[in-house]
Amino acid sequence: MRYLMAIVFLVVSIGVNAVGEKFFNQVIIANVVSAITNTELLIDSINQANSTSAKMQFGNLVSSWKKVETTYLLGDLNEDYLDTPRYIDIFHNNNEDIKSQLDLIINSDDALSSAMYKHSHKTINALEYILFTKNLPHQRVKNMALMITKSIKSYLSEILNGYKAHQSKFFESEQYASAILLNTLVGGTYKLKEWRVGDVAGLSKKFKNRPNNHRAEYAISGNSMNAIKAILATQAQVINSPDYQDFGDIARQFKASKEINQAISALNDSIVNASSMSEFDFINNKGKRLYQSTNRLMKSYYISLMDRLGFVSKVLDADGD
Amino acid sequence: MEINPFEYLMNPHKRIYWIFLLSSLVVAFVFLKCHPKQKRIILSKKLWLHPSNLLDYGYFIFFIFFKVMVILPILMSAKEVALFVNITLLDQYGFVRIESFSYIQIMALFTLSVFILSDFTRYWLHRLLHFVPWLWEFHKVHHSAKVLNPLTFYRVHPVESLLFGLRYSLSIGLVAGVFIFLFGSLVGIYDILGVNLFAFMFSLLGSNLRHSHIKLGFGNIVERFLISPLQHQIHHSKNHVNTNFGGFLSTWDYLFGTLTLSKNTTNIKFGLEKMQMKNFQNLYGLLFSPFIAIYNQIKDKNFMLYFVTMCKLQRLKREQQ
Ligand SMILES: [Zn+2]
């Protein structure tokens, strides 16, 4: 009887195309498209040397880029794209001090095309430094900001084209699609909890009892909470959306309601905790609460992940002899 | 949880799953075609209605109830172990994701690792059951079978059953935890009906003949890799009881010097020494005689200790006088 039900579920879920096209287009693709739009708006503001508007557009770009990053699974569809996000964002991916390098570039006379030869010089992190600590109307600063934003835009376009070119692999196997999606969520949640919150709040292993707001991802521009909220909102798009068949619905079909409901509850708690936080709240109780709820979220993802390995949650025959 | 003896026939995770019984039956049929002389014993009423076999049938019914009501509730699942291992590794080493293996490679590696580690720990637990005196008291229950039938597999003391369950949770949980730490949700298993591919295939190879009187050996070469039914029957023989501890693979017996090949092994007599056999004649004996034996061992030891101490005290007194 159980097998029969499993087969019925399988047929039903294939019938409605599981975590399928609708999700892919409405979340993954739509988020990349809006990030590209944000880069275009930012380019306009930079061209006008309008510092206020550029700073605002930068905040929007942070938010839309984090959305792309949160569901980034293109590297699993085609390994040529594994490293693409690192050309846009070097948070925790690079130890070098790009600030002093960027200062040197600003103060030198070398052509920008050769001076900014490193990938790290053209990332969102470099852009933040330029836009928020330098004088935008300054021609060289403006050119650098333009160069970086255009580079980000071109990588985002590459991502968009990559998704379109390799989307069939996502639709082909539901098992694989949900596996890579879950992997992205798990990895993203670890980084959220440990790097984006824990390191700042002094709750991570690395910075135990040494809270410091300057460690926040976008400490210079004050966009760190903005980024975190975008990440959490995107996770809600994946596991708790009323608009299309999402990952949560699939889990429920396979009788993992309890596990996915736990994840949703932890996610909702995190969203509530984050919504009341400002950039300076990492180091107080609010930061601690966010750390705890994102930690719960991570664990519940891991539990869902293990439930996919049916035999792991089963106690088998006492196979003695 | 439902208690249903037929569940054991319908569940591919069970030794007596109908397909495994059927495959064993087919193998037995072919074997008897080639060795018609053995037909008389195998088909005799005397064998199948032997008191030892009757006890096995009855004990099996008891075992089903006892397992569901007592053993399963107190056993931790492999999932809990896996979660613990994974979180511990995360805390220790931070987030790791190996991206150089394909989905297929990860699945193959995991399937093989689970099978090998599981078989390895099964060998060692079985060996400990023979060599640790108080464990042997419990394992004697299984070896007290004078004749063998597939249900003899379940003639196992609840304490042994608990140990094998624990072994399963720990070893599967460990592999799953490490793999999930390294590969996330790309970890999966190649299975047939939810059972590890290797375990399923080897179970098809007449696993139910291990406890039977079908003297099927695999020949000197294969028996160094795979335990044949006859090799396990040899393990049940009084004069070879401390050899052939293996489950599926005989590699462990070969490596650790406990292998006995089936060729040239004669004089196979199942059961224990006559003096001990009388303790295992009924359900009560199977369940309680191990405890009584262990109690007596401790008592004897304590008595000896008491005796020696008293002698020493006496001598001390005498010396003081
Ligand atoms: Zn044994």
XYZ file of C-alpha atoms and ligand atoms in Angstrom:
643
model
C 0.000 0.000 0.000
C 2.823 2.353 0.897
C 4.528 1.733 -2.436
C 1.304 2.344 -4.253
C 0.943 5.664 -2.490
C 4.538 6.571 -3.224
C 3.972 5.836 -6.897
C 0.789 7.912 -6.914
C 2.649 10.795 -5.310
C 5.427 10.461 -7.820
C 3.017 10.537 -10.751
C 1.135 13.483 -9.280
C 4.299 15.430 -8.638
C 5.607 14.802 -12.126
C 2.198 15.805 -13.456
C 2.324 19.214 -11.838
C 5.987 19.554 -12.715
C 7.179 19.749 -9.130
C 9.747 22.441 -8.360
C 9.540 23.192 -11.995
C 9.188 25.753 -14.656
C 7.046 28.225 -12.787
C 9.457 28.360 -9.892
C 12.431 28.532 -12.220
C 11.024 31.449 -14.179
C 9.308 33.341 -11.383
C 12.135 33.089 -8.893
C 15.485 32.174 -10.383
C 15.209 33.930 -13.737
C 13.142 36.864 -12.468
C 15.695 37.575 -9.751
C 18.588 37.652 -12.217
C 16.643 39.921 -14.546
C 15.871 42.384 -11.778
C 19.503 42.392 -10.660
C 20.521 43.279 -14.218
C 17.936 46.086 -14.234
C 19.440 47.365 -10.987
C 22.897 47.488 -12.516
C 21.478 49.553 -15.399
C 19.851 52.021 -13.021
C 23.075 52.241 -11.075
C 25.043 52.890 -14.248
C 22.670 55.803 -15.022
C 23.184 57.320 -11.571
C 26.946 56.968 -11.844
C 26.919 58.543 -15.279
C 25.064 61.488 -13.801
C 27.624 61.539 -10.977
C 24.615 61.619 -8.652
C 26.117 60.239 -5.474
C 22.859 60.066 -3.481
C 21.016 58.228 -6.188
C 23.985 55.935 -6.830
C 24.098 55.001 -3.156
C 20.421 54.200 -3.185
C 20.738 52.125 -6.347
C 23.685 50.316 -4.819
C 21.427 49.257 -1.933
C 18.925 47.895 -4.434
C 21.650 46.045 -6.261
C 22.876 44.463 -3.024
C 19.380 43.246 -2.350
C 18.765 41.881 -5.840
C 22.223 40.317 -6.085
C 21.726 38.501 -2.764
C 18.527 37.099 -4.200
C 20.442 35.712 -7.153
C 23.124 34.331 -4.865
C 20.632 32.652 -2.528
C 19.319 30.345 -5.238
C 22.491 30.147 -7.273
C 22.629 26.618 -8.650
C 23.943 27.259 -12.150
C 27.298 25.770 -11.181
C 25.517 22.478 -10.553
C 23.850 22.628 -13.951
C 27.148 23.342 -15.656
C 30.470 23.403 -13.883
C 31.813 26.224 -16.067
C 29.657 28.487 -13.922
C 30.873 27.299 -10.540
C 33.078 30.331 -9.995
C 30.979 33.038 -11.626
C 29.582 34.435 -8.323
C 33.137 34.949 -7.092
C 33.698 37.447 -9.917
C 30.832 39.491 -8.524
C 31.273 39.069 -4.804
C 34.329 38.225 -2.704
C 32.748 38.110 0.745
C 34.738 35.357 2.534
C 36.373 34.380 -0.735
C 39.354 36.604 -0.699
C 41.776 37.593 2.015
C 43.561 40.432 0.292
C 43.030 44.010 1.289
C 41.311 45.446 -1.751
C 40.793 48.818 -0.068
C 44.449 49.773 -0.156
C 44.787 48.370 -3.670
C 41.838 50.473 -4.829
C 43.343 53.534 -3.143
C 46.541 52.951 -5.062
C 44.659 52.641 -8.325
C 42.714 55.855 -7.693
C 45.914 57.747 -6.980
C 47.865 56.407 -9.924
C 47.754 57.503 -13.550
C 47.753 54.041 -15.123
C 45.017 53.218 -17.546
C 42.130 51.665 -15.620
C 41.868 48.703 -17.934
C 45.321 47.574 -16.887
C 45.295 48.916 -13.324
C 42.104 47.067 -12.396
C 43.313 43.758 -13.663
C 42.154 41.670 -10.722
C 38.697 40.157 -10.475
C 38.459 41.363 -6.902
C 38.801 44.973 -8.089
C 35.564 44.620 -10.019
C 33.342 43.128 -7.372
C 30.375 44.512 -5.500
C 32.635 44.811 -2.465
C 35.030 47.079 -4.375
C 32.091 49.062 -5.689
C 30.810 49.631 -2.157
C 34.186 51.031 -1.114
C 34.382 53.336 -4.098
C 30.814 54.637 -3.889
C 30.741 55.169 -0.147
C 34.209 56.436 0.655
C 35.262 58.270 -2.506
C 34.022 61.310 -4.270
C 31.865 60.160 -7.190
C 32.086 63.368 -9.246
C 35.835 62.758 -9.403
C 36.360 61.472 -12.954
C 38.634 58.555 -12.128
C 36.358 57.412 -9.297
C 33.379 57.647 -11.582
C 35.146 55.639 -14.288
C 36.129 52.989 -11.801
C 32.569 52.735 -10.489
C 31.286 52.433 -14.028
C 33.796 49.784 -14.901
C 32.888 47.721 -11.868
C 29.146 48.016 -12.354
C 29.453 47.090 -16.017
C 31.529 44.091 -15.074
C 28.904 42.991 -12.562
C 26.240 43.494 -15.193
C 28.085 41.379 -17.712
C 28.530 38.528 -15.234
C 24.857 38.714 -14.332
C 24.000 38.531 -18.028
C 26.301 35.545 -18.311
C 24.390 33.927 -15.462
C 21.069 34.674 -17.126
C 22.205 33.163 -20.408
C 23.706 30.211 -18.561
C 20.417 29.466 -16.834
C 18.578 29.623 -20.114
C 21.098 27.421 -21.865
C 21.187 24.757 -19.161
C 17.676 24.896 -17.747
C 16.796 21.529 -19.271
C 19.079 19.854 -16.759
C 17.025 21.413 -13.980
C 13.736 20.174 -15.417
C 15.065 16.780 -16.426
C 15.372 15.188 -13.028
C 13.276 16.367 -10.150
C 15.476 14.458 -7.747
C 18.563 16.291 -8.932
C 16.812 19.648 -9.085
C 15.600 19.494 -5.526
C 18.966 18.138 -4.373
C 20.919 21.087 -5.769
C 18.285 23.532 -4.609
C 18.448 22.151 -1.097
C 22.242 22.256 -1.222
C 22.138 25.913 -2.151
C 19.772 26.620 0.729
C 21.863 24.695 3.239
C 25.126 26.351 2.191
C 23.534 29.775 2.069
C 22.004 29.363 5.500
C 25.301 28.272 7.022
C 26.993 31.362 5.605
C 24.133 33.556 6.760
C 24.229 32.207 10.284
C 27.972 31.870 10.732
C 29.493 34.610 8.560
C 26.859 37.259 8.136
C 25.485 37.130 11.683
C 27.757 35.013 13.917
C 31.081 36.604 12.976
C 29.655 40.067 13.620
C 27.788 39.185 16.788
C 30.769 37.354 18.272
C 28.855 34.075 18.300
C 30.734 32.191 15.608
C 33.580 29.862 16.464
C 36.085 32.152 14.814
C 35.093 35.320 16.673
C 33.661 33.888 19.870
C 32.896 36.679 22.355
C 34.469 39.304 20.106
C 31.490 41.098 18.569
C 32.313 43.786 16.080
C 29.882 45.601 13.804
C 32.671 46.307 11.330
C 32.697 42.654 10.328
C 29.243 42.965 8.810
C 29.108 42.114 5.117
C 28.334 45.669 3.991
C 29.604 47.606 6.983
C 30.801 50.500 4.829
C 27.471 51.256 3.201
C 25.224 49.978 5.979
C 23.553 47.472 3.680
C 24.262 44.351 5.743
C 20.748 43.981 7.146
C 19.367 44.801 3.735
C 21.357 41.858 2.362
C 20.208 39.520 5.118
C 16.579 40.451 4.615
C 16.924 39.777 0.884
C 18.421 36.342 1.587
C 15.602 35.411 3.947
C 12.951 36.721 1.555
C 14.392 34.586 -1.223
C 14.357 31.512 0.984
C 10.673 32.183 1.571
C 10.253 32.220 -2.220
C 11.755 28.741 -2.278
C 10.020 26.989 0.597
C 6.945 29.002 1.427
C 5.304 30.629 -1.561
C 1.590 30.505 -2.281
C 2.062 31.297 -5.960
C 3.572 28.138 -7.361
C 4.658 24.640 -6.516
C 7.635 25.280 -4.265
C 10.087 23.128 -2.393
C 7.885 23.081 0.693
C 4.954 21.691 -1.280
C 7.132 18.900 -2.640
C 8.354 18.018 0.819
C 4.769 17.837 2.041
C 3.835 15.497 -0.780
C 6.543 13.164 0.384
C 5.212 13.189 3.921
C 7.922 15.474 5.235
C 5.408 18.056 6.448
C 6.776 18.144 9.940
C 10.324 18.824 8.805
C 9.427 21.467 6.250
C 7.054 23.152 8.691
C 9.903 23.384 11.157
C 12.040 25.019 8.487
C 9.269 27.444 7.598
C 8.755 28.325 11.243
C 12.482 28.950 11.739
C 12.523 31.013 8.561
C 9.549 33.099 9.681
C 11.184 33.667 13.055
C 14.348 34.778 11.306
C 12.411 37.173 9.100
C 10.698 38.676 12.149
C 13.994 38.919 14.032
C 15.736 40.539 11.079
C 12.940 43.015 10.402
C 13.421 44.696 13.772
C 17.174 44.960 13.381
C 19.253 47.892 12.314
C 22.839 47.807 11.127
C 24.092 48.228 14.714
C 22.010 45.517 16.336
C 24.278 42.570 15.522
C 26.132 42.942 18.771
C 23.125 42.979 21.084
C 20.355 40.540 21.922
C 18.645 41.045 18.595
C 21.718 39.720 16.816
C 21.802 36.751 19.154
C 18.174 35.952 18.426
C 18.784 36.109 14.687
C 21.795 33.831 15.089
C 19.691 31.305 16.975
C 16.794 31.300 14.543
C 19.053 31.004 11.495
C 20.883 28.185 13.251
C 17.549 26.422 13.730
C 16.795 27.037 10.072
C 20.073 25.435 9.022
C 19.475 22.380 11.176
C 15.988 21.895 9.833
C 17.349 22.002 6.300
C 19.852 19.335 7.218
C 17.075 17.233 8.691
C 15.031 17.541 5.494
C 18.125 16.620 3.604
C 18.573 13.464 5.649
C 14.950 12.522 5.267
C 15.572 12.303 1.552
C 17.936 9.460 2.390
C 15.106 7.244 3.566
C 17.264 4.470 4.956
C 19.117 6.842 7.234
C 15.981 7.560 9.211
C 15.052 3.900 9.381
C 16.209 1.329 11.869
C 16.793 -1.803 9.900
C 16.696 -5.437 10.770
C 18.958 -6.306 13.612
C 21.180 -7.937 11.061
C 22.956 -10.212 13.463
C 24.205 -13.639 12.676
C 3.821 1.530 14.625
C 1.826 -1.416 13.372
C 2.726 -4.925 14.400
C 2.322 -7.239 11.482
C 4.301 -10.457 10.944
C 3.614 -10.240 7.215
C 5.432 -6.924 7.196
C 8.588 -9.037 7.383
C 7.652 -10.725 4.126
C 6.681 -7.494 2.387
C 9.538 -5.238 3.471
C 12.681 -5.359 1.308
C 14.724 -4.303 4.341
C 13.987 -7.647 5.997
C 15.966 -10.837 5.573
C 12.840 -12.862 4.852
C 11.438 -10.436 2.250
C 9.493 -12.645 -0.149
C 11.836 -12.003 -3.060
C 14.850 -13.067 -0.999
C 12.961 -16.172 0.164
C 11.990 -16.925 -3.401
C 15.510 -16.492 -4.736
C 16.829 -18.744 -1.969
C 14.175 -21.286 -2.861
C 15.254 -21.231 -6.501
C 18.899 -21.625 -5.544
C 17.966 -24.475 -3.192
C 15.940 -26.149 -5.930
C 18.854 -26.058 -8.363
C 21.207 -27.245 -5.622
C 19.002 -30.234 -4.800
C 18.746 -31.126 -8.494
C 22.523 -31.481 -8.482
C 22.709 -33.163 -5.082
C 19.612 -35.380 -4.945
C 20.997 -37.324 -1.981
C 20.428 -34.378 0.321
C 16.771 -34.144 -0.630
C 15.719 -36.640 2.020
C 16.940 -34.516 4.947
C 15.882 -31.166 3.552
C 12.350 -32.289 2.849
C 11.880 -34.286 6.028
C 9.122 -33.444 8.467
C 11.525 -34.279 11.248
C 13.747 -31.349 10.328
C 11.048 -28.725 9.932
C 9.191 -29.828 13.056
C 12.335 -30.295 15.126
C 11.895 -28.736 18.611
C 14.674 -26.262 17.863
C 12.876 -25.082 14.738
C 9.534 -24.940 16.520
C 11.161 -22.718 19.111
C 12.495 -20.490 16.317
C 9.002 -20.036 14.877
C 7.573 -19.133 18.257
C 10.463 -16.888 19.158
C 10.062 -15.021 15.861
C 6.512 -14.018 16.824
C 7.731 -12.874 20.237
C 10.619 -11.018 18.583
C 8.343 -8.976 16.313
C 6.338 -7.667 19.250
C 9.303 -7.105 21.469
C 11.192 -5.224 18.814
C 8.414 -2.775 18.062
C 7.467 -2.206 21.679
C 10.809 -2.198 23.467
C 13.827 -2.047 21.173
C 12.821 0.503 18.545
C 11.658 3.180 21.002
C 14.957 3.226 22.879
C 17.187 3.066 19.844
C 18.541 6.275 18.386
C 18.275 6.559 14.648
C 21.102 6.855 12.159
C 19.613 10.224 11.278
C 20.329 11.597 14.731
C 23.882 10.307 14.541
C 24.347 11.768 11.062
C 23.025 15.127 12.187
C 25.338 15.115 15.179
C 28.383 14.157 13.072
C 27.583 16.770 10.453
C 27.043 19.604 12.942
C 30.193 18.653 14.838
C 32.226 18.745 11.623
C 30.656 22.087 10.702
C 31.573 23.526 14.090
C 35.067 22.151 13.797
C 35.989 22.887 10.197
C 33.432 25.379 8.953
C 31.476 24.961 5.756
C 33.037 22.679 3.181
C 31.684 21.745 -0.202
C 33.592 19.455 -2.536
C 32.567 20.277 -6.076
C 34.940 18.128 -8.070
C 32.766 15.001 -8.026
C 29.734 14.439 -10.194
C 26.351 13.445 -8.806
C 26.840 9.925 -10.130
C 30.295 9.606 -8.587
C 29.075 10.823 -5.198
C 26.150 8.386 -5.238
C 28.390 5.490 -6.231
C 30.973 6.350 -3.598
C 28.343 6.698 -0.895
C 26.562 3.464 -1.816
C 29.831 1.564 -1.681
C 31.034 3.233 1.537
C 27.800 2.496 3.358
C 27.889 -1.120 2.281
C 31.528 -1.690 3.160
C 31.524 0.104 6.508
C 28.283 -1.572 7.469
C 29.653 -5.008 6.638
C 32.890 -4.211 8.447
C 31.189 -3.178 11.706
C 28.910 -6.180 11.415
C 31.953 -8.442 11.308
C 33.515 -6.839 14.369
C 30.377 -6.773 16.465
C 29.805 -10.422 15.639
C 33.380 -11.220 16.572
C 33.072 -9.352 19.868
C 29.910 -11.291 20.597
C 32.039 -14.409 20.480
C 35.085 -13.204 22.378
C 33.735 -11.005 25.166
C 32.504 -13.474 27.788
C 29.328 -11.674 28.844
C 28.415 -10.886 25.220
C 28.901 -14.511 24.309
C 26.271 -15.443 26.905
C 23.745 -13.443 24.858
C 24.986 -14.630 21.478
C 24.747 -18.242 22.635
C 20.993 -17.888 22.173
C 21.550 -17.745 18.427
C 24.059 -20.568 18.445
C 21.846 -22.780 20.554
C 19.840 -23.710 17.450
C 20.339 -27.421 16.920
C 18.945 -27.274 13.398
C 18.696 -24.258 11.121
C 15.903 -22.596 9.171
C 15.657 -19.055 7.736
C 13.844 -17.830 10.850
C 16.849 -18.831 12.968
C 18.146 -15.458 11.800
C 15.701 -13.922 14.275
C 16.673 -16.225 17.130
C 18.708 -13.457 18.667
C 18.599 -12.210 22.233
C 17.037 -8.711 22.545
C 20.321 -7.407 23.958
C 22.119 -8.566 20.829
C 19.376 -7.086 18.716
C 19.870 -3.790 20.484
C 23.606 -3.907 19.884
C 23.137 -4.581 16.181
C 20.652 -1.720 15.954
C 23.133 0.561 17.673
C 25.865 -0.603 15.350
C 23.661 0.239 12.384
C 22.836 3.722 13.627
C 26.417 4.526 14.488
C 28.062 3.260 11.320
C 25.442 4.473 8.838
C 25.096 7.741 10.754
C 28.840 8.276 10.642
C 29.173 7.731 6.881
C 26.054 9.746 6.126
C 27.195 12.590 8.404
C 30.628 12.799 6.789
C 29.247 12.587 3.253
C 26.582 15.212 3.917
C 29.246 17.468 5.389
C 31.311 17.127 2.210
C 28.634 16.930 -0.484
C 25.369 18.145 1.032
C 22.195 16.902 -0.522
C 23.946 15.417 -3.525
C 24.497 12.402 -1.313
C 22.245 9.621 -2.418
C 22.177 5.904 -2.680
C 21.780 3.533 -5.567
C 19.087 1.243 -4.372
C 16.655 -1.451 -5.343
C 13.346 -0.946 -3.542
C 15.085 1.348 -1.094
C 17.769 -1.184 -0.214
C 21.444 -0.559 -0.902
C 22.178 -2.002 -4.319
C 24.975 -4.234 -3.047
C 23.046 -5.459 -0.030
C 20.083 -6.291 -2.240
C 22.145 -8.202 -4.769
C 24.013 -10.198 -2.171
C 20.780 -10.918 -0.329
C 19.440 -12.402 -3.549
C 22.359 -14.817 -3.612
C 20.691 -17.176 -1.189
C 21.073 -15.218 2.035
C 18.267 -17.299 3.498
C 20.295 -20.427 2.917
C 22.797 -19.289 5.537
C 20.433 -20.700 8.100
C 19.414 -23.902 6.361
C 20.752 -27.351 5.640
C 21.530 -26.607 2.003
C 25.284 -27.123 1.927
C 26.013 -24.582 -0.775
C 29.646 -23.488 -0.981
C 31.107 -21.003 -3.451
C 34.518 -22.613 -3.984
C 37.910 -21.624 -2.627
C 38.331 -18.465 -4.677
C 34.939 -16.790 -4.269
C 34.757 -17.710 -0.599
C 37.669 -15.386 0.066
C 35.408 -12.489 -0.983
C 31.879 -13.625 -0.304
C 30.579 -15.699 2.558
C 28.755 -18.721 1.196
C 25.747 -20.232 2.963
C 27.882 -23.254 3.829
C 30.547 -21.036 5.398
C 27.956 -19.561 7.732
C 26.690 -23.032 8.545
C 30.286 -23.868 9.449
C 30.206 -20.894 11.811
C 27.237 -22.542 13.520
C 29.210 -25.741 13.921
C 30.594 -26.500 17.387
C 34.150 -27.070 16.184
C 34.450 -23.989 13.940
C 32.382 -21.529 15.911
C 35.122 -18.909 16.136
C 35.530 -18.545 12.387
C 33.516 -17.014 9.528
C 32.009 -14.043 11.345
C 31.302 -12.160 8.119
C 27.948 -10.893 6.877
C 28.153 -10.477 3.137
C 31.891 -10.211 2.631
C 34.422 -12.778 3.803
C 37.212 -10.266 3.142
C 37.235 -9.363 6.835
C 37.594 -12.983 7.930
C 40.352 -13.378 5.370
C 42.177 -10.205 6.506
C 41.837 -10.838 10.233
C 42.587 -14.543 10.131
C 39.226 -16.061 10.975
C 38.340 -17.554 7.610
C 37.390 -21.196 7.124
C 36.730 -22.329 3.570
C 33.903 -24.754 3.073
C 35.804 -27.263 1.011
C 37.167 -30.175 3.052
C 35.281 -29.050 6.140
C 33.533 -32.065 7.529
C 31.795 -33.006 10.708
C 29.475 -30.019 10.919
C 27.355 -30.265 14.054
C 25.119 -27.308 14.868
C 24.528 -26.018 18.371
C 26.441 -25.761 21.623
C 27.897 -28.366 23.940
C 25.287 -30.680 25.407
C 25.600 -29.247 28.918
C 24.782 -25.754 27.681
C 22.020 -26.745 25.272
C 19.638 -27.573 28.085
C 19.418 -23.904 29.036
C 17.886 -22.956 25.697
C 14.912 -25.262 25.336
C 12.130 -22.707 25.535
C 11.304 -19.015 25.289
C 12.050 -18.480 28.946
C 15.476 -20.086 28.539
C 16.335 -18.005 25.477
C 15.442 -14.790 27.268
C 16.723 -15.296 30.775
C 19.498 -17.873 30.795
C 22.080 -15.306 29.572
C 21.312 -13.086 32.558
C 21.484 -16.019 34.942
C 24.806 -17.120 33.461
C 26.252 -13.621 33.746
C 24.951 -13.278 37.295
C 26.639 -16.548 38.199
C 29.876 -15.431 36.597
C 29.873 -12.232 38.631
C 28.872 -14.070 41.773
C 31.665 -16.591 41.284
C 34.129 -13.834 40.659
C 32.975 -11.916 43.729
C 33.037 -15.026 45.810
C 36.583 -15.730 44.701
C 37.526 -12.154 45.478
C 35.871 -12.415 48.897
C 37.592 -15.710 49.582
C 41.024 -14.401 48.626
C 40.576 -11.235 50.682
C 39.467 -13.203 53.724
C 42.500 -15.477 53.454
C 44.791 -12.474 53.263
C 43.090 -10.891 56.279
C 43.442 -14.084 58.263
C 47.112 -14.242 57.438
C 47.586 -10.578 58.415
C 45.876 -11.208 61.752
C 48.027 -14.218 62.386
C 51.164 -12.259 61.567
C 50.134 -9.437 63.900
C 49.571 -11.901 66.713
Zn 28.036 -16.242 15.845
